[in-house]
Amino acid sequence: MSDELWTSATRHPFLNAVRDGTITDDAFDRWLVQDAIFVADLLKFQARLLGRSPRPAQAVLVSGCAALVAELDWFEDQAARRGIELHGKPLPATLAYRELLRVLDAEPFDAAITALWALERVYLLAWQHAHSESSRFREFVEHWSTPEFASYVDALGTLATPEAHNALVDEVLSHEVDFWEMAGA
Ligand code: MP5
């Protein structure tokens, strides 16, 4: 697991630009549309993972699925407020991430839950990094910085075994970097 990749995925220029308010609305909206597609893909992946999860993991995965359903509503609200259409086409980074989620279906549960933990932890750390009292994107920053979300990431952490899946965690982190890059802040 590479510290450098954790840093690139959680302190990307996209996040600095969100924090500093220098990001263009076009770039932010480009990310928003793609993230809504990713979250829809993630919900399907997580539901499949729930189907093969051992008893001790079921509660946390159910709570995560419910949160993703609520999050899709939240994306719709945000898009309506910003006057954008959410049903865009997936760009290459989104399609590549979708493919990783598909590949994870064939991996043992331990590997798949570790990947899920990594991709959620990135969002927690990334949006904490983007925090600023004056940001016009504060609502987004706060969405992924709540104590509830941090507890969810901790709960996934008790099921994850990153030291046994270094290459996979790095793969997730690379997809996260590509995802920020796609917005082209
Ligand atoms: C998440 C996300 C976190 N929304 N988008 C990407 C590219 N990676 C991770 O997922 P969630 O479930 O929205 O917290």
PDB file of N, CA, C and O in Angstrom, residues 116-155:
ATOM      1  N   LEU A 116     -13.742  -1.858  -0.804  1.00  0.00           N
ATOM      2  CA  LEU A 116     -14.833  -0.950  -0.420  1.00  0.00           C
ATOM      3  C   LEU A 116     -14.371   0.001   0.690  1.00  0.00           C
ATOM      4  O   LEU A 116     -14.624   1.212   0.637  1.00  0.00           O
ATOM      5  N   TRP A 117     -13.704  -0.539   1.683  1.00  0.00           N
ATOM      6  CA  TRP A 117     -13.173   0.305   2.764  1.00  0.00           C
ATOM      7  C   TRP A 117     -12.243   1.385   2.194  1.00  0.00           C
ATOM      8  O   TRP A 117     -12.350   2.562   2.548  1.00  0.00           O
ATOM      9  N   ALA A 118     -11.345   0.979   1.286  1.00  0.00           N
ATOM     10  CA  ALA A 118     -10.368   1.936   0.730  1.00  0.00           C
ATOM     11  C   ALA A 118     -11.081   3.060  -0.020  1.00  0.00           C
ATOM     12  O   ALA A 118     -10.753   4.237   0.155  1.00  0.00           O
ATOM     13  N   LEU A 119     -12.063   2.708  -0.827  1.00  0.00           N
ATOM     14  CA  LEU A 119     -12.696   3.762  -1.640  1.00  0.00           C
ATOM     15  C   LEU A 119     -13.538   4.699  -0.781  1.00  0.00           C
ATOM     16  O   LEU A 119     -13.695   5.879  -1.092  1.00  0.00           O
ATOM     17  N   GLU A 120     -14.072   4.193   0.313  1.00  0.00           N
ATOM     18  CA  GLU A 120     -14.825   5.074   1.220  1.00  0.00           C
ATOM     19  C   GLU A 120     -13.869   5.922   2.057  1.00  0.00           C
ATOM     20  O   GLU A 120     -14.113   7.105   2.295  1.00  0.00           O
ATOM     21  N   ARG A 121     -12.776   5.328   2.488  1.00  0.00           N
ATOM     22  CA  ARG A 121     -11.815   6.083   3.311  1.00  0.00           C
ATOM     23  C   ARG A 121     -11.213   7.246   2.515  1.00  0.00           C
ATOM     24  O   ARG A 121     -10.989   8.328   3.058  1.00  0.00           O
ATOM     25  N   VAL A 122     -10.977   7.002   1.240  1.00  0.00           N
ATOM     26  CA  VAL A 122     -10.466   8.086   0.385  1.00  0.00           C
ATOM     27  C   VAL A 122     -11.420   9.278   0.446  1.00  0.00           C
ATOM     28  O   VAL A 122     -10.979  10.422   0.603  1.00  0.00           O
ATOM     29  N   TYR A 123     -12.716   8.999   0.320  1.00  0.00           N
ATOM     30  CA  TYR A 123     -13.663  10.111   0.303  1.00  0.00           C
ATOM     31  C   TYR A 123     -13.691  10.851   1.631  1.00  0.00           C
ATOM     32  O   TYR A 123     -13.768  12.075   1.660  1.00  0.00           O
ATOM     33  N   LEU A 124     -13.616  10.120   2.722  1.00  0.00           N
ATOM     34  CA  LEU A 124     -13.582  10.778   4.039  1.00  0.00           C
ATOM     35  C   LEU A 124     -12.365  11.700   4.144  1.00  0.00           C
ATOM     36  O   LEU A 124     -12.491  12.884   4.469  1.00  0.00           O
ATOM     37  N   LEU A 125     -11.187  11.161   3.835  1.00  0.00           N
ATOM     38  CA  LEU A 125      -9.958  11.960   3.975  1.00  0.00           C
ATOM     39  C   LEU A 125      -9.915  13.094   2.952  1.00  0.00           C
ATOM     40  O   LEU A 125      -9.484  14.212   3.274  1.00  0.00           O
ATOM     41  N   ALA A 126     -10.364  12.806   1.744  1.00  0.00           N
ATOM     42  CA  ALA A 126     -10.302  13.809   0.680  1.00  0.00           C
ATOM     43  C   ALA A 126     -11.180  15.010   1.016  1.00  0.00           C
ATOM     44  O   ALA A 126     -10.760  16.163   0.890  1.00  0.00           O
ATOM     45  N   TRP A 127     -12.394  14.736   1.458  1.00  0.00           N
ATOM     46  CA  TRP A 127     -13.310  15.851   1.713  1.00  0.00           C
ATOM     47  C   TRP A 127     -12.969  16.564   3.014  1.00  0.00           C
ATOM     48  O   TRP A 127     -13.214  17.763   3.152  1.00  0.00           O
ATOM     49  N   GLN A 128     -12.373  15.842   3.951  1.00  0.00           N
ATOM     50  CA  GLN A 128     -11.864  16.546   5.146  1.00  0.00           C
ATOM     51  C   GLN A 128     -10.779  17.529   4.724  1.00  0.00           C
ATOM     52  O   GLN A 128     -10.702  18.647   5.221  1.00  0.00           O
ATOM     53  N   HIS A 129      -9.962  17.102   3.773  1.00  0.00           N
ATOM     54  CA  HIS A 129      -8.887  17.971   3.280  1.00  0.00           C
ATOM     55  C   HIS A 129      -9.459  19.210   2.577  1.00  0.00           C
ATOM     56  O   HIS A 129      -8.867  20.291   2.608  1.00  0.00           O
ATOM     57  N   ALA A 130     -10.609  19.030   1.923  1.00  0.00           N
ATOM     58  CA  ALA A 130     -11.204  20.134   1.152  1.00  0.00           C
ATOM     59  C   ALA A 130     -11.976  21.113   2.040  1.00  0.00           C
ATOM     60  O   ALA A 130     -12.554  22.078   1.548  1.00  0.00           O
ATOM     61  N   HIS A 131     -11.967  20.873   3.351  1.00  0.00           N
ATOM     62  CA  HIS A 131     -12.760  21.714   4.255  1.00  0.00           C
ATOM     63  C   HIS A 131     -12.292  23.176   4.253  1.00  0.00           C
ATOM     64  O   HIS A 131     -11.098  23.451   4.264  1.00  0.00           O
ATOM     65  N   SER A 132     -13.269  24.044   4.225  1.00  0.00           N
ATOM     66  CA  SER A 132     -12.986  25.474   4.418  1.00  0.00           C
ATOM     67  C   SER A 132     -14.303  26.126   4.831  1.00  0.00           C
ATOM     68  O   SER A 132     -15.355  25.819   4.267  1.00  0.00           O
ATOM     69  N   GLU A 133     -14.228  26.997   5.796  1.00  0.00           N
ATOM     70  CA  GLU A 133     -15.453  27.632   6.314  1.00  0.00           C
ATOM     71  C   GLU A 133     -16.187  28.414   5.228  1.00  0.00           C
ATOM     72  O   GLU A 133     -17.399  28.530   5.247  1.00  0.00           O
ATOM     73  N   SER A 134     -15.404  28.926   4.276  1.00  0.00           N
ATOM     74  CA  SER A 134     -16.018  29.860   3.325  1.00  0.00           C
ATOM     75  C   SER A 134     -16.326  29.234   1.964  1.00  0.00           C
ATOM     76  O   SER A 134     -16.819  29.912   1.073  1.00  0.00           O
ATOM     77  N   SER A 135     -16.039  27.941   1.804  1.00  0.00           N
ATOM     78  CA  SER A 135     -16.225  27.338   0.481  1.00  0.00           C
ATOM     79  C   SER A 135     -17.682  27.353   0.040  1.00  0.00           C
ATOM     80  O   SER A 135     -18.582  27.063   0.832  1.00  0.00           O
ATOM     81  N   ARG A 136     -17.914  27.659  -1.241  1.00  0.00           N
ATOM     82  CA  ARG A 136     -19.287  27.597  -1.725  1.00  0.00           C
ATOM     83  C   ARG A 136     -19.726  26.148  -1.937  1.00  0.00           C
ATOM     84  O   ARG A 136     -20.871  25.875  -2.270  1.00  0.00           O
ATOM     85  N   PHE A 137     -18.799  25.220  -1.754  1.00  0.00           N
ATOM     86  CA  PHE A 137     -19.128  23.801  -1.876  1.00  0.00           C
ATOM     87  C   PHE A 137     -19.201  23.116  -0.514  1.00  0.00           C
ATOM     88  O   PHE A 137     -19.072  21.906  -0.406  1.00  0.00           O
ATOM     89  N   ARG A 138     -19.402  23.921   0.495  1.00  0.00           N
ATOM     90  CA  ARG A 138     -19.380  23.422   1.865  1.00  0.00           C
ATOM     91  C   ARG A 138     -20.309  22.222   2.091  1.00  0.00           C
ATOM     92  O   ARG A 138     -19.967  21.283   2.809  1.00  0.00           O
ATOM     93  N   GLU A 139     -21.471  22.285   1.442  1.00  0.00           N
ATOM     94  CA  GLU A 139     -22.441  21.206   1.626  1.00  0.00           C
ATOM     95  C   GLU A 139     -21.876  19.853   1.169  1.00  0.00           C
ATOM     96  O   GLU A 139     -22.152  18.814   1.772  1.00  0.00           O
ATOM     97  N   PHE A 140     -21.088  19.897   0.109  1.00  0.00           N
ATOM     98  CA  PHE A 140     -20.476  18.670  -0.393  1.00  0.00           C
ATOM     99  C   PHE A 140     -19.390  18.200   0.563  1.00  0.00           C
ATOM    100  O   PHE A 140     -19.277  17.021   0.875  1.00  0.00           O
ATOM    101  N   VAL A 141     -18.595  19.148   1.018  1.00  0.00           N
ATOM    102  CA  VAL A 141     -17.513  18.825   1.947  1.00  0.00           C
ATOM    103  C   VAL A 141     -18.110  18.186   3.206  1.00  0.00           C
ATOM    104  O   VAL A 141     -17.645  17.147   3.680  1.00  0.00           O
ATOM    105  N   GLU A 142     -19.176  18.788   3.695  1.00  0.00           N
ATOM    106  CA  GLU A 142     -19.772  18.292   4.952  1.00  0.00           C
ATOM    107  C   GLU A 142     -20.435  16.935   4.767  1.00  0.00           C
ATOM    108  O   GLU A 142     -20.432  16.111   5.676  1.00  0.00           O
ATOM    109  N   HIS A 143     -20.966  16.719   3.573  1.00  0.00           N
ATOM    110  CA  HIS A 143     -21.648  15.444   3.310  1.00  0.00           C
ATOM    111  C   HIS A 143     -20.748  14.242   3.583  1.00  0.00           C
ATOM    112  O   HIS A 143     -21.190  13.219   4.111  1.00  0.00           O
ATOM    113  N   TRP A 144     -19.463  14.367   3.180  1.00  0.00           N
ATOM    114  CA  TRP A 144     -18.537  13.236   3.373  1.00  0.00           C
ATOM    115  C   TRP A 144     -17.601  13.446   4.574  1.00  0.00           C
ATOM    116  O   TRP A 144     -16.568  12.795   4.656  1.00  0.00           O
ATOM    117  N   SER A 145     -17.974  14.358   5.463  1.00  0.00           N
ATOM    118  CA  SER A 145     -17.130  14.583   6.650  1.00  0.00           C
ATOM    119  C   SER A 145     -17.925  14.412   7.936  1.00  0.00           C
ATOM    120  O   SER A 145     -17.433  14.784   8.994  1.00  0.00           O
ATOM    121  N   THR A 146     -19.146  13.903   7.844  1.00  0.00           N
ATOM    122  CA  THR A 146     -19.964  13.785   9.061  1.00  0.00           C
ATOM    123  C   THR A 146     -19.414  12.687   9.973  1.00  0.00           C
ATOM    124  O   THR A 146     -18.764  11.736   9.502  1.00  0.00           O
ATOM    125  N   PRO A 147     -19.690  12.788  11.293  1.00  0.00           N
ATOM    126  CA  PRO A 147     -19.268  11.724  12.209  1.00  0.00           C
ATOM    127  C   PRO A 147     -19.879  10.373  11.834  1.00  0.00           C
ATOM    128  O   PRO A 147     -19.241   9.332  11.992  1.00  0.00           O
ATOM    129  N   GLU A 148     -21.094  10.399  11.276  1.00  0.00           N
ATOM    130  CA  GLU A 148     -21.743   9.135  10.873  1.00  0.00           C
ATOM    131  C   GLU A 148     -20.948   8.471   9.744  1.00  0.00           C
ATOM    132  O   GLU A 148     -20.751   7.255   9.739  1.00  0.00           O
ATOM    133  N   PHE A 149     -20.511   9.305   8.808  1.00  0.00           N
ATOM    134  CA  PHE A 149     -19.741   8.727   7.698  1.00  0.00           C
ATOM    135  C   PHE A 149     -18.398   8.195   8.218  1.00  0.00           C
ATOM    136  O   PHE A 149     -17.956   7.103   7.833  1.00  0.00           O
ATOM    137  N   ALA A 150     -17.770   8.947   9.125  1.00  0.00           N
ATOM    138  CA  ALA A 150     -16.490   8.487   9.699  1.00  0.00           C
ATOM    139  C   ALA A 150     -16.693   7.156  10.436  1.00  0.00           C
ATOM    140  O   ALA A 150     -15.857   6.245  10.341  1.00  0.00           O
ATOM    141  N   SER A 151     -17.821   7.011  11.150  1.00  0.00           N
ATOM    142  CA  SER A 151     -18.089   5.744  11.862  1.00  0.00           C
ATOM    143  C   SER A 151     -18.299   4.598  10.884  1.00  0.00           C
ATOM    144  O   SER A 151     -17.885   3.460  11.135  1.00  0.00           O
ATOM    145  N   TYR A 152     -18.956   4.919   9.776  1.00  0.00           N
ATOM    146  CA  TYR A 152     -19.173   3.891   8.744  1.00  0.00           C
ATOM    147  C   TYR A 152     -17.826   3.396   8.200  1.00  0.00           C
ATOM    148  O   TYR A 152     -17.597   2.186   8.067  1.00  0.00           O
ATOM    149  N   VAL A 153     -16.929   4.346   7.918  1.00  0.00           N
ATOM    150  CA  VAL A 153     -15.601   3.972   7.403  1.00  0.00           C
ATOM    151  C   VAL A 153     -14.852   3.145   8.459  1.00  0.00           C
ATOM    152  O   VAL A 153     -14.207   2.144   8.132  1.00  0.00           O
ATOM    153  N   ASP A 154     -14.971   3.515   9.725  1.00  0.00           N
ATOM    154  CA  ASP A 154     -14.347   2.731  10.805  1.00  0.00           C
ATOM    155  C   ASP A 154     -14.915   1.317  10.849  1.00  0.00           C
ATOM    156  O   ASP A 154     -14.183   0.345  11.055  1.00  0.00           O
ATOM    157  N   ALA A 155     -16.232   1.216  10.702  1.00  0.00           N
ATOM    158  CA  ALA A 155     -16.869  -0.113  10.757  1.00  0.00           C
ATOM    159  C   ALA A 155     -16.378  -0.983   9.602  1.00  0.00           C
ATOM    160  O   ALA A 155     -16.082  -2.174   9.784  1.00  0.00           O
TER     161      ALA A 155
END
